[in-house]
PDB file of C-alpha atoms in Angstrom:
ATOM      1  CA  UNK A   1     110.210  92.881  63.034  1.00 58.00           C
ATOM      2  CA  UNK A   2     112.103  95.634  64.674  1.00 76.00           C
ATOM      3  CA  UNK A   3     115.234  94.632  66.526  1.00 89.00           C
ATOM      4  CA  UNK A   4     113.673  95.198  69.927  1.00 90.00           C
ATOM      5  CA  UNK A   5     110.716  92.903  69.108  1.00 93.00           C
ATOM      6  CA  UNK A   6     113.071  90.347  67.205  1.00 94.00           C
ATOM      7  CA  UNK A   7     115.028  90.331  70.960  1.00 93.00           C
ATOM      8  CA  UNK A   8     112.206  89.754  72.766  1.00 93.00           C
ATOM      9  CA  UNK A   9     110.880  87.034  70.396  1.00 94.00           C
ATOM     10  CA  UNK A  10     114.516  85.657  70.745  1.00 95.00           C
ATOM     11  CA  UNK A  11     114.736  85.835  74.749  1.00 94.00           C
ATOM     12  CA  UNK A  12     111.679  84.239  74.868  1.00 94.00           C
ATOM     13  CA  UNK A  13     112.322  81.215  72.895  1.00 94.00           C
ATOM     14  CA  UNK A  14     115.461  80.931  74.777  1.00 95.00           C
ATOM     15  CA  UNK A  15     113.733  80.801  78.313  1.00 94.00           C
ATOM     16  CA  UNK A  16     115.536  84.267  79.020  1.00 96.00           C
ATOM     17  CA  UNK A  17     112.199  85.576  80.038  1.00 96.00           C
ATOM     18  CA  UNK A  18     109.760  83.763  81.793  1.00 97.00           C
ATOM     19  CA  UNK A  19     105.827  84.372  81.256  1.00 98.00           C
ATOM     20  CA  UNK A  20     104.400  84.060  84.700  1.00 98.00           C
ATOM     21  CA  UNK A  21     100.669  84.099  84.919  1.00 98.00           C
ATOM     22  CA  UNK A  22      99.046  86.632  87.706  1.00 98.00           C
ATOM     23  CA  UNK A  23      95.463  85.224  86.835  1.00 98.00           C
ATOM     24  CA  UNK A  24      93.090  83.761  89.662  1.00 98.00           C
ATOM     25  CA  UNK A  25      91.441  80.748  87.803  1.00 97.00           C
ATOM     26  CA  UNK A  26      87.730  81.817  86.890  1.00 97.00           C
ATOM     27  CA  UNK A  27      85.178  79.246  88.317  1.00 96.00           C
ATOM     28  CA  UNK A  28      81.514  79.134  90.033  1.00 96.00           C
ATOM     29  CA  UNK A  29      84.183  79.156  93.366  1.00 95.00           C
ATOM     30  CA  UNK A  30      85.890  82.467  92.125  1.00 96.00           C
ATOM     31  CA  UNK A  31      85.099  84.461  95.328  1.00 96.00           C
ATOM     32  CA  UNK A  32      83.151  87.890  94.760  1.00 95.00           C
ATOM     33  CA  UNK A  33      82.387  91.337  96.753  1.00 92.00           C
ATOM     34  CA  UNK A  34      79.031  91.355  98.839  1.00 90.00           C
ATOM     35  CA  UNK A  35      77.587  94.446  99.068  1.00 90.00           C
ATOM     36  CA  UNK A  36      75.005  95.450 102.109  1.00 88.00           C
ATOM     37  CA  UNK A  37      71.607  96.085 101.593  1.00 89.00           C
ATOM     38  CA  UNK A  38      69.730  98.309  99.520  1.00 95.00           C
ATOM     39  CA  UNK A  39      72.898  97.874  96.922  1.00 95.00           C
ATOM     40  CA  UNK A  40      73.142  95.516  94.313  1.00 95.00           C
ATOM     41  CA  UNK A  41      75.515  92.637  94.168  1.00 94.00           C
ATOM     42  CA  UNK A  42      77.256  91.195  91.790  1.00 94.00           C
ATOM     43  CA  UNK A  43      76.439  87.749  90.709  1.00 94.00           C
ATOM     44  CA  UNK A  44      78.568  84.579  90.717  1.00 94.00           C
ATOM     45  CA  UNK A  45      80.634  83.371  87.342  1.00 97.00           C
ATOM     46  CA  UNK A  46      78.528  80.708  86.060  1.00 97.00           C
ATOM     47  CA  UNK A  47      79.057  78.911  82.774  1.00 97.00           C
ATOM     48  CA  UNK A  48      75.464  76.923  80.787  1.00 97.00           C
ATOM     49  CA  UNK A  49      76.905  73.909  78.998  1.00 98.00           C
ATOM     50  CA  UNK A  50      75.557  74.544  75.149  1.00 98.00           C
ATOM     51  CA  UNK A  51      76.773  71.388  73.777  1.00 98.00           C
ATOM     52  CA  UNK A  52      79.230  68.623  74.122  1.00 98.00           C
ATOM     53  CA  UNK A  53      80.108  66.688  71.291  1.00 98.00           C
ATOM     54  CA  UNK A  54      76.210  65.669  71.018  1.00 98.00           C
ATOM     55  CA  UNK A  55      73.447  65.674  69.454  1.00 98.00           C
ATOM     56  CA  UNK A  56      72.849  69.928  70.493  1.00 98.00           C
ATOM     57  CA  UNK A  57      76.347  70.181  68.289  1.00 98.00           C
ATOM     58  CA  UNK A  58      78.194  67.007  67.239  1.00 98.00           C
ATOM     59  CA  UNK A  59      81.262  68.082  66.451  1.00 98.00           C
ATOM     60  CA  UNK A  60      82.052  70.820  69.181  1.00 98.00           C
ATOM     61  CA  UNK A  61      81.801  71.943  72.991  1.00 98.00           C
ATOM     62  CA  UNK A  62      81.044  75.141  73.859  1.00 98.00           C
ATOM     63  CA  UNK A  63      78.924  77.483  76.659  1.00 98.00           C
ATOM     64  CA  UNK A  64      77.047  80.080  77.416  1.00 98.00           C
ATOM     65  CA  UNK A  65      78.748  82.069  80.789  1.00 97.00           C
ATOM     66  CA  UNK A  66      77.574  84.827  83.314  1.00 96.00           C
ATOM     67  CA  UNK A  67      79.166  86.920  85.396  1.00 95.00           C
ATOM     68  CA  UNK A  68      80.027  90.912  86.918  1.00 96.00           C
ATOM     69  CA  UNK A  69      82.103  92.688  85.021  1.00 97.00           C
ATOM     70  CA  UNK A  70      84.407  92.913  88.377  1.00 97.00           C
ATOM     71  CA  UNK A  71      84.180  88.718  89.126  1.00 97.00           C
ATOM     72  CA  UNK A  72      87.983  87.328  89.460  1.00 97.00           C
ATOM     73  CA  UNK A  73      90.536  88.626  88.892  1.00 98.00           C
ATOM     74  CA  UNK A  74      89.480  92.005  87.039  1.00 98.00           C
ATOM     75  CA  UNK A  75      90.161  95.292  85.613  1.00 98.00           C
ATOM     76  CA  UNK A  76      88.601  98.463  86.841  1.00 98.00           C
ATOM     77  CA  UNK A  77      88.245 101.586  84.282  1.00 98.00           C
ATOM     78  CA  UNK A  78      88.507 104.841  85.455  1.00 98.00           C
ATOM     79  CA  UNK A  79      84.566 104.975  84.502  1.00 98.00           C
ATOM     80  CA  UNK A  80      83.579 102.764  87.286  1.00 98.00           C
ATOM     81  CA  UNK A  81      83.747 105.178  89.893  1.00 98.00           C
ATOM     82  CA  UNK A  82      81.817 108.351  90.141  1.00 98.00           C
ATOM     83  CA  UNK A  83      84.887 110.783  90.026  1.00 98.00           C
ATOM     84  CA  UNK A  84      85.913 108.999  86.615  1.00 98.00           C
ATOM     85  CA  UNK A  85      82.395 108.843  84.771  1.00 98.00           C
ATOM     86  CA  UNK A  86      83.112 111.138  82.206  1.00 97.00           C
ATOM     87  CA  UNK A  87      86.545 109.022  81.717  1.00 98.00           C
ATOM     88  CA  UNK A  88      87.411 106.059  79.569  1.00 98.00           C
ATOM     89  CA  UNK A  89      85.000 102.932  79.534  1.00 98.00           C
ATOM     90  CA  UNK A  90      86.833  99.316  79.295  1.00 98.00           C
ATOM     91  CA  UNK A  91      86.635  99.700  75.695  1.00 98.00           C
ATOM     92  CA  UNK A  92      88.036 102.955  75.098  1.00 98.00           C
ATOM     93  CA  UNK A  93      91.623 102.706  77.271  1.00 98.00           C
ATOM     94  CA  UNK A  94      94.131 102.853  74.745  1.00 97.00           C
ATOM     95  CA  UNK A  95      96.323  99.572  74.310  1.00 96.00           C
ATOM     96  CA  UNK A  96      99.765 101.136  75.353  1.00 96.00           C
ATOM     97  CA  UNK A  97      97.818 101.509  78.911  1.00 96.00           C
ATOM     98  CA  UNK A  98      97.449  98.007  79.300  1.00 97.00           C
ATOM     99  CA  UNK A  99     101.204  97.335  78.653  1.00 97.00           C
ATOM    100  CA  UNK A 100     104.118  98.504  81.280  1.00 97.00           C
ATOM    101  CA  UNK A 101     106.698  97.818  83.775  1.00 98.00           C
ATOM    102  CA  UNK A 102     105.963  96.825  86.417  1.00 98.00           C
ATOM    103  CA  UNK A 103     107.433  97.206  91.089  1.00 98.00           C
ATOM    104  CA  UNK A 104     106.135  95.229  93.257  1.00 98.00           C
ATOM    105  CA  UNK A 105     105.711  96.098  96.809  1.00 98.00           C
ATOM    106  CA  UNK A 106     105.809  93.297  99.259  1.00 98.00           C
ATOM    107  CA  UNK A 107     104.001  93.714 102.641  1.00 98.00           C
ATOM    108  CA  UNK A 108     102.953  89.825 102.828  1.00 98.00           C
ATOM    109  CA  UNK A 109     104.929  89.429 106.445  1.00 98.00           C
ATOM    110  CA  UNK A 110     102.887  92.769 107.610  1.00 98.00           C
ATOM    111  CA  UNK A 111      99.484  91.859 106.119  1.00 98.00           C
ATOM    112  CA  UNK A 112     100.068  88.450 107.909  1.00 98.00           C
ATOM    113  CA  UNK A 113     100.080  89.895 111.289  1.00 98.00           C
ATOM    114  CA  UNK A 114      97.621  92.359 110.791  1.00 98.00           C
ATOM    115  CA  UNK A 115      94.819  92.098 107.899  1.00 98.00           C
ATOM    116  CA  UNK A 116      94.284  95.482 108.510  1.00 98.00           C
ATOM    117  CA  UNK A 117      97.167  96.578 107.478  1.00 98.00           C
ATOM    118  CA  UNK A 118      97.700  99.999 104.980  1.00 98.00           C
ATOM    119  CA  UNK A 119     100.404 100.646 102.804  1.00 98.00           C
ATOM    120  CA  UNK A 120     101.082 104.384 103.388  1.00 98.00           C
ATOM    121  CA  UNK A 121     103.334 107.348 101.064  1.00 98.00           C
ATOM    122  CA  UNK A 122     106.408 106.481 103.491  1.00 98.00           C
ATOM    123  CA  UNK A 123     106.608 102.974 102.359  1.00 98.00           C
ATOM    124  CA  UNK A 124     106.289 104.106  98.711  1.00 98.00           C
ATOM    125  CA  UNK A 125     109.120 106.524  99.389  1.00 98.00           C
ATOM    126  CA  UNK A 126     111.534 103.973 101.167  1.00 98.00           C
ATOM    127  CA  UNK A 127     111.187 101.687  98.122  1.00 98.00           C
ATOM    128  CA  UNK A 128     111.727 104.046  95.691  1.00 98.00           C
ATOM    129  CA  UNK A 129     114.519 104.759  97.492  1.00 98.00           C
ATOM    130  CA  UNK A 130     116.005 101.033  97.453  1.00 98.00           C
ATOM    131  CA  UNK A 131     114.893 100.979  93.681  1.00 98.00           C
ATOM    132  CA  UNK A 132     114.250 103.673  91.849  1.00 97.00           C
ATOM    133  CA  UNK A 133     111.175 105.911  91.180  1.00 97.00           C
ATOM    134  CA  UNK A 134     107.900 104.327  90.372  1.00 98.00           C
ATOM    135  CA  UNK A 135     108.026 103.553  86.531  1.00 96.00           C
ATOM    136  CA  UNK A 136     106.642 106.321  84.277  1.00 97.00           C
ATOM    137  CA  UNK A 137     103.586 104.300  82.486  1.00 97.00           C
ATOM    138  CA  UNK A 138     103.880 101.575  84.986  1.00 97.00           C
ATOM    139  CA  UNK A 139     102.006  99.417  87.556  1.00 98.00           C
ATOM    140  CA  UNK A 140     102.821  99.129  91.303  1.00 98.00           C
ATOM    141  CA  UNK A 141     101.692  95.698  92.099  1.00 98.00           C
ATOM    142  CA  UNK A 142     100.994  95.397  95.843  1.00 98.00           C
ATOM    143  CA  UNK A 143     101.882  91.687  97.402  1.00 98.00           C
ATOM    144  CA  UNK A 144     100.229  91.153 100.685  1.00 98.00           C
ATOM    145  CA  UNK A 145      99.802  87.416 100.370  1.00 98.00           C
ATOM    146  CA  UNK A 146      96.182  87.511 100.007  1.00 98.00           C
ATOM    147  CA  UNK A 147      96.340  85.476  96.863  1.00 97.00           C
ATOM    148  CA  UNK A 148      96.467  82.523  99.201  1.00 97.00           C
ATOM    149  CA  UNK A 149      93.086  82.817 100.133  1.00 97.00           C
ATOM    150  CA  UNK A 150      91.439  83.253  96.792  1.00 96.00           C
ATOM    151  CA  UNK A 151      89.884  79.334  97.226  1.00 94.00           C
ATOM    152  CA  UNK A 152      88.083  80.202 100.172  1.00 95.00           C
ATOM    153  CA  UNK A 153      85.062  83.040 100.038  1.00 95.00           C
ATOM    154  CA  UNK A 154      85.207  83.283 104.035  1.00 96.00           C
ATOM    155  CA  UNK A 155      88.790  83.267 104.115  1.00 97.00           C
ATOM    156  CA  UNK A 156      89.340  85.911 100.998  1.00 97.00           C
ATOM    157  CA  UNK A 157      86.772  88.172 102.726  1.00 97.00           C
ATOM    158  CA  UNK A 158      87.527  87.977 105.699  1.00 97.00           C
ATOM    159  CA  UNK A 159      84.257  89.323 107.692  1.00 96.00           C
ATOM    160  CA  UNK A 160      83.182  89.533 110.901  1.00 95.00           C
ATOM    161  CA  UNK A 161      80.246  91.726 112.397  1.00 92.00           C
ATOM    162  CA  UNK A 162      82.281  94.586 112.307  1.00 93.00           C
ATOM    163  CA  UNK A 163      83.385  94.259 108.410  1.00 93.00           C
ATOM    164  CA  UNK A 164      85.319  92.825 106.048  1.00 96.00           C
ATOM    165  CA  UNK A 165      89.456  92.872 106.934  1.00 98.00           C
ATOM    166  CA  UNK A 166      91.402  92.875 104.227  1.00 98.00           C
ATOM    167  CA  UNK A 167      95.129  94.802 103.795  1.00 98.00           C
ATOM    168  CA  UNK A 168      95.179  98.130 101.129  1.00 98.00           C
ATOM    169  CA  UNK A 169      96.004 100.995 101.129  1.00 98.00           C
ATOM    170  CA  UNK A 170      95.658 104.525 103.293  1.00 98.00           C
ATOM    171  CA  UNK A 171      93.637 107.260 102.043  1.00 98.00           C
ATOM    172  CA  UNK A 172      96.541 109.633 101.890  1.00 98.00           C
ATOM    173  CA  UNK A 173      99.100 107.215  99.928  1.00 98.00           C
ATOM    174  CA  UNK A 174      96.021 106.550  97.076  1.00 98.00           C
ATOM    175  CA  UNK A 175      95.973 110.299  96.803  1.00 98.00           C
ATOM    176  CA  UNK A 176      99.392 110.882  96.522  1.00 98.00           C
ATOM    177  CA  UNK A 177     100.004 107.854  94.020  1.00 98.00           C
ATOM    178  CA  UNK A 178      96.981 109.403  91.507  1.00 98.00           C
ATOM    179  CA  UNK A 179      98.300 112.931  91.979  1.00 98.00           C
ATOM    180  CA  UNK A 180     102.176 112.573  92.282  1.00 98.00           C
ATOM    181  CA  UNK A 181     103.540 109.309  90.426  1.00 98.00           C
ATOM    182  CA  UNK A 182     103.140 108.632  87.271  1.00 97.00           C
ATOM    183  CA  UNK A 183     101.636 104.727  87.141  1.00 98.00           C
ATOM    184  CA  UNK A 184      98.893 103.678  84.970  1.00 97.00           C
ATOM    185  CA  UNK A 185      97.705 102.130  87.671  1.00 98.00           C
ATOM    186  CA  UNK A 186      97.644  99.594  91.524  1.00 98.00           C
ATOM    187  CA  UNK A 187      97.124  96.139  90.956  1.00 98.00           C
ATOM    188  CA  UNK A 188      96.443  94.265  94.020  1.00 98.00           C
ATOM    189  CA  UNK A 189      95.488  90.495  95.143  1.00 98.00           C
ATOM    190  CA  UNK A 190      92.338  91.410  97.540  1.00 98.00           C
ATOM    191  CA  UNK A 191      88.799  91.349  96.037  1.00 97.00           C
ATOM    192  CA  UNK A 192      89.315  95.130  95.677  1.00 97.00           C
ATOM    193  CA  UNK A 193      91.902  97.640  95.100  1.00 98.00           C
ATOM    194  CA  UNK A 194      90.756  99.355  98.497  1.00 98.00           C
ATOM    195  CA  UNK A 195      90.980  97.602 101.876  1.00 98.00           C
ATOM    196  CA  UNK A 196      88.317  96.268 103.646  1.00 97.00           C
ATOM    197  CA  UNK A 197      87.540  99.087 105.913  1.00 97.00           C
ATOM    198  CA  UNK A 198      87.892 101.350 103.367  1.00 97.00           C
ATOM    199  CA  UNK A 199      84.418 102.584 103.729  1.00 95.00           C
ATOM    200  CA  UNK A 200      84.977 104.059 106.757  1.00 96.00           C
ATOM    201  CA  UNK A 201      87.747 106.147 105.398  1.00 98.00           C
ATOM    202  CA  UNK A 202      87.842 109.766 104.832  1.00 97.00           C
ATOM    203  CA  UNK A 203      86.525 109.661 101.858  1.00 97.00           C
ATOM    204  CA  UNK A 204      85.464 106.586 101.239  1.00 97.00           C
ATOM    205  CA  UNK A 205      87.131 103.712  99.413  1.00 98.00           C
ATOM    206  CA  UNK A 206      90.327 106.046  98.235  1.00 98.00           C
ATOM    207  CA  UNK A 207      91.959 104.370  95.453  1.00 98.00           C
ATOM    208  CA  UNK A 208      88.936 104.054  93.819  1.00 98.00           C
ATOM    209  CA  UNK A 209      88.165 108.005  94.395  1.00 98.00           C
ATOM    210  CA  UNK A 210      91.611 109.055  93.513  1.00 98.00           C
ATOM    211  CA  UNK A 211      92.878 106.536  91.316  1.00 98.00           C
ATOM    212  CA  UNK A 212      90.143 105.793  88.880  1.00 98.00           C
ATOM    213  CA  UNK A 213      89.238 109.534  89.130  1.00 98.00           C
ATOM    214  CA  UNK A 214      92.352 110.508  87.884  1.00 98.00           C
ATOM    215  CA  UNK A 215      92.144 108.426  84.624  1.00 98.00           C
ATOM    216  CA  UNK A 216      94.483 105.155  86.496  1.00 98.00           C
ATOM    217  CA  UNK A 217      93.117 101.749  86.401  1.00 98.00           C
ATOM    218  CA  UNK A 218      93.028  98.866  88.767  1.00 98.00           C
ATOM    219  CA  UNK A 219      93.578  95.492  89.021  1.00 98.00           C
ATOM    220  CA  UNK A 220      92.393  93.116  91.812  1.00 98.00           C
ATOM    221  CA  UNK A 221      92.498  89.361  92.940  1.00 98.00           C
ATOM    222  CA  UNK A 222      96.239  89.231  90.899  1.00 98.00           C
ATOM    223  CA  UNK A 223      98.116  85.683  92.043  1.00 98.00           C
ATOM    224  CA  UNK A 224     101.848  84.874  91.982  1.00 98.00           C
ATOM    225  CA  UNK A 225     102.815  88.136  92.606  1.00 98.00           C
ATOM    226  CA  UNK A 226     105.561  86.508  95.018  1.00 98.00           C
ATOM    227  CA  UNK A 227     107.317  85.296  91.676  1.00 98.00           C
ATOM    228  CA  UNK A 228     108.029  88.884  90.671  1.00 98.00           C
ATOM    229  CA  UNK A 229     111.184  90.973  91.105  1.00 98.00           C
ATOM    230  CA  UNK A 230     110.661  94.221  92.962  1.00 98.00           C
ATOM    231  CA  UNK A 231     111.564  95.946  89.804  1.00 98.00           C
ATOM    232  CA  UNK A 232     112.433  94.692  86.232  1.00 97.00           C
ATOM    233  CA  UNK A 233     109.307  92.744  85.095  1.00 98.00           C
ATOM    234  CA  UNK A 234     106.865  93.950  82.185  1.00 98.00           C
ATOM    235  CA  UNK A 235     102.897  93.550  82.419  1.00 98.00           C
ATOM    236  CA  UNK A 236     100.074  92.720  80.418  1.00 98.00           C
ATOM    237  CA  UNK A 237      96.486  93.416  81.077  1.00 98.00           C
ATOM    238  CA  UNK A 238      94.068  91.994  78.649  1.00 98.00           C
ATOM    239  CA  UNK A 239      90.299  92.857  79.635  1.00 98.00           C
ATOM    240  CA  UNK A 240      87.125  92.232  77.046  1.00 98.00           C
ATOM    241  CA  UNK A 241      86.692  95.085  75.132  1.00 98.00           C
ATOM    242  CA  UNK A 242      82.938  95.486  76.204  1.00 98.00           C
ATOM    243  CA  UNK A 243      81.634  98.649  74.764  1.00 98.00           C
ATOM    244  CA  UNK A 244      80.631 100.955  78.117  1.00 98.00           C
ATOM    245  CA  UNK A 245      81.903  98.768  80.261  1.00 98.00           C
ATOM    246  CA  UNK A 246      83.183  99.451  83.662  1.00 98.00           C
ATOM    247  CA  UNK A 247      85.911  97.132  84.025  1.00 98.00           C
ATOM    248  CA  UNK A 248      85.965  93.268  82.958  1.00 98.00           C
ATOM    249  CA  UNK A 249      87.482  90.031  83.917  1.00 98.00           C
ATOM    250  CA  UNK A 250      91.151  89.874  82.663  1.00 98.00           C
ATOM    251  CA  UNK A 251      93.896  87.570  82.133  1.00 98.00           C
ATOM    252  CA  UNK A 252      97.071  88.855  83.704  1.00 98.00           C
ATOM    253  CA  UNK A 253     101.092  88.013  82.368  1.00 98.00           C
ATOM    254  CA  UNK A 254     104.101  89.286  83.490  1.00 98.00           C
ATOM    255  CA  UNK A 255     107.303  88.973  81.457  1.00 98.00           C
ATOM    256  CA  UNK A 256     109.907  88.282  83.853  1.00 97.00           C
ATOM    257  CA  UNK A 257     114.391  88.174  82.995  1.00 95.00           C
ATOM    258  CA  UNK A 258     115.601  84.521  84.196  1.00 91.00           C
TER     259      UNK A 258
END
């Protein structure tokens, strides 16, 4: 082992670094997106019980599961998105993508009083400010206490006959972070990494446009983001490989200094 790995191998044995876990749990409750009519929906994890130490396998337990590719909490390649297509499918984003530092930028207080509520390039520029530049090959993480509500479809969606209401991000911050910072990618704790209203925006559902079209990734429906420093923390995103896939369901860590 190198001497950086043999330190981290070493810091972690010691409890020097925590391993915090930024995965929703994955259940038939796991909340999803629902899409209007004519479009298609995703459809609900689901797991089909194969055996159970009986007489369909003795000795083991094991299941069959279903799910969308964007169910839980999820990475999305730049592929999904029309301004991405020709881009890199789930399986193709190289490993050293899905590793990083990681900010995190909290607007929990501000989503709290308004669900509406956008993060916009001034905010990004005031913390960079207090800490330093966004991280070259690096994640913001965006905490707006919306991991809260991940238990409760109605709640995590937040509809009413006008929409869904969920916090994000403004179309003019998700251009500037694809175009002028250097981040692999947003993570976020909403079902999506765009607001709620973000169909009405000009264009339409920008961090997907900009981001994914600009060969970034997302992550959505993250948890204990609140555990997190603003700066200083390293993350791992570990989606299925699935060959032409879009995005898939991921399991989330964080590597945090004690």
């Amino acid at each position: 082992m190198t001497d950086a790995v043999q330190a981290l191998v070493a810091a972690l044995a010691a409890g020097q670094v925590e391993v915090v876990d930024l995965t929703q749990p994955l259940s038939e409750e796991t909340p999803i997106l629902r899409l209007p009519e004519p479009f298609a929906n995703t459809p609900r994890f689901r797991l089909r019980e194969l055996s159970r130490y009986d007489e369909r396998g003795p000795a083991w337990y094991w299941n069959a599961f279903e799910g969308g590719e964007h169910t839980g909490t999820h990475l999305d390649a730049p592929i999904h998105w029309v301004t991405g297509q020709q881009l890199d499918d789930v399986s193709q984003i190289p490993p050293a993508r899905l590793v990083g530092p990681a900010v995190v930028i909290d607007h929990a207080d501000r989503a709290a009083a308004d669900p509406d509520h956008l993060l916009r390039v001034e905010d990004v520029e005031a913390f960079e400010a207090a800490n330093g530049p966004l991280p070259e090959g690096g994640w913001l993480l965006y905490r707006t206490g919306w991991d809260a509500r991940a238990h409760d479809q109605d709640a995590f969606l937040n509809a009413d006959s006008s929409g869904p209401h969920t916090p994000g991000v403004d179309a003019a911050c998700a251009r500037w972070l694809a175009e002028e910072r250097p981040i692999l990618g947003l993570g976020v704790e909403t079902v999506g990494t765009d607001a709620g209203a973000a169909g009405g925006f000009d264009p339409p559902f920008p961090c997907h446009t900009f981001l994914l079209g600009a060969g970034k990734c997302g992550l959505t429906q993250l948890a204990n983001l609140d555990r997190l420093p603003p700066t200083g923390a390293l993350l791992v995103a570990a989606p299925l490989r699935i060959v032409r896939g879009s995005g898939s369901p991921a399991r989330v860590l964080a590597l945090v200094p004690r």
